[in-house]
């Protein structure tokens, strides 16, 4: 056997028996702080539980939405839709973009009138 074959055998034996991959630890240094903070923020939003606000009549909700649309006020709309674990879906906050016969657009997201639990005009 030559030195080249001995070295190749030694290297192969090292990687088969002795080398330990560090896995995720090896890659942690590559994550940027912005990416890490956005992952934390996303995790907080995903696990956040929406508090139920008092229900208001639909005609009152529509009046608040129309007034906010004309005056460019930001609104928060809570929908009466629950997730599988029994919590309400996150509130939608933004400007009123427009209306349809069956609902309203807030930040380009359609919300059906029948799903609206409450509307709050932000200060």
Coordinates of C-alpha atoms in Angstrom, one line a residue:
X1 CA 0.0 0.0 0.0
X2 CA 1.2 3.4 -0.8
X3 CA 1.1 6.6 1.3
X4 CA -1.8 7.8 -0.9
X5 CA -3.9 4.7 -0.2
X6 CA -3.0 4.8 3.6
X7 CA -4.0 8.5 3.7
X8 CA -7.3 7.8 1.9
X9 CA -8.1 4.9 4.2
X10 CA -7.3 7.0 7.2
X11 CA -9.6 9.8 6.0
X12 CA -12.4 7.4 5.2
X13 CA -12.2 5.8 8.6
X14 CA -12.2 9.2 10.3
X15 CA -15.4 10.3 8.5
X16 CA -17.1 7.0 9.1
X17 CA -16.3 6.6 12.8
X18 CA -15.0 9.7 14.4
X19 CA -16.4 12.8 12.8
X20 CA -19.4 14.4 14.5
X21 CA -21.6 16.8 12.5
X22 CA -22.5 19.9 14.6
X23 CA -25.8 20.2 12.8
X24 CA -27.8 23.3 13.5
X25 CA -25.1 24.8 15.7
X26 CA -22.9 25.1 12.7
X27 CA -25.4 27.2 10.8
X28 CA -26.6 29.5 13.7
X29 CA -23.9 32.1 12.9
X30 CA -25.3 32.5 9.4
X31 CA -28.7 33.8 10.6
X32 CA -28.9 37.6 10.5
X33 CA -30.3 39.4 13.5
X34 CA -33.1 40.8 11.3
X35 CA -34.1 37.3 10.3
X36 CA -34.0 36.1 13.8
X37 CA -36.1 39.0 15.1
X38 CA -38.7 38.5 12.4
X39 CA -39.0 34.8 13.3
X40 CA -39.5 35.7 16.9
X41 CA -42.1 38.3 16.0
X42 CA -43.9 35.9 13.7
X43 CA -43.9 33.3 16.5
X44 CA -45.4 35.8 19.0
X45 CA -48.1 36.8 16.5
X46 CA -49.0 33.1 15.8
X47 CA -49.3 32.3 19.5
X48 CA -51.1 35.5 20.5
X49 CA -54.6 35.0 21.8
X50 CA -57.2 37.6 20.7
X51 CA -59.4 39.0 23.5
X52 CA -63.1 39.0 22.7
X53 CA -64.4 42.6 22.5
X54 CA -68.1 43.4 23.0
X55 CA -70.3 42.6 20.0
X56 CA -71.9 45.6 18.3
X57 CA -75.0 45.7 16.0
X58 CA -74.2 45.4 12.3
X59 CA -75.7 48.7 11.4
X60 CA -73.5 50.5 14.0
X61 CA -70.4 48.6 12.6
X62 CA -71.3 49.7 9.1
X63 CA -71.8 53.3 10.2
X64 CA -68.3 53.3 11.8
X65 CA -66.8 51.8 8.7
X66 CA -68.4 54.3 6.4
X67 CA -67.4 57.3 8.6
X68 CA -63.9 56.0 8.8
X69 CA -63.7 55.5 5.0
X70 CA -64.7 59.1 4.3
X71 CA -62.4 60.6 6.9
X72 CA -59.4 58.2 6.4
X73 CA -59.5 56.9 9.9
X74 CA -57.8 53.6 10.8
X75 CA -60.1 50.9 12.2
X76 CA -59.7 47.6 13.9
X77 CA -62.2 44.9 12.9
X78 CA -62.7 41.9 15.1
X79 CA -64.3 38.9 13.3
X80 CA -66.4 36.4 15.0
X81 CA -64.4 33.5 13.6
X82 CA -62.7 31.0 15.9
X83 CA -59.6 28.9 15.3
X84 CA -59.6 25.2 15.9
X85 CA -58.4 25.8 19.5
X86 CA -61.4 28.1 20.3
X87 CA -59.7 31.5 20.0
X88 CA -60.7 34.3 17.7
X89 CA -58.6 34.9 14.6
X90 CA -56.4 38.0 14.8
X91 CA -58.0 41.4 14.4
X92 CA -57.6 43.3 11.1
X93 CA -56.3 46.9 11.5
X94 CA -56.0 49.5 8.7
X95 CA -57.8 51.9 6.4
X96 CA -61.1 51.0 4.8
X97 CA -60.4 50.4 1.1
X98 CA -63.9 49.9 -0.1
X99 CA -67.3 48.2 0.2
X100 CA -69.2 45.4 -1.5
X101 CA -72.7 44.3 -1.0
X102 CA -71.6 41.5 1.3
X103 CA -68.6 43.0 3.1
X104 CA -65.8 45.5 3.4
X105 CA -62.2 45.7 2.4
X106 CA -59.6 46.6 5.1
X107 CA -56.0 46.7 3.9
X108 CA -57.1 44.8 0.7
X109 CA -58.5 42.0 2.9
X110 CA -62.2 41.2 2.4
X111 CA -64.3 40.9 5.6
X112 CA -67.9 39.7 5.3
X113 CA -70.5 41.7 7.2
X114 CA -71.8 38.5 8.8
X115 CA -68.4 37.8 10.3
X116 CA -67.9 41.2 12.0
X117 CA -68.1 41.1 15.7
X118 CA -67.0 44.7 16.4
X119 CA -65.4 47.7 14.8
X120 CA -63.2 50.2 16.7
X121 CA -62.1 53.5 15.2
X122 CA -58.5 54.1 16.2
X123 CA -57.5 57.5 17.5

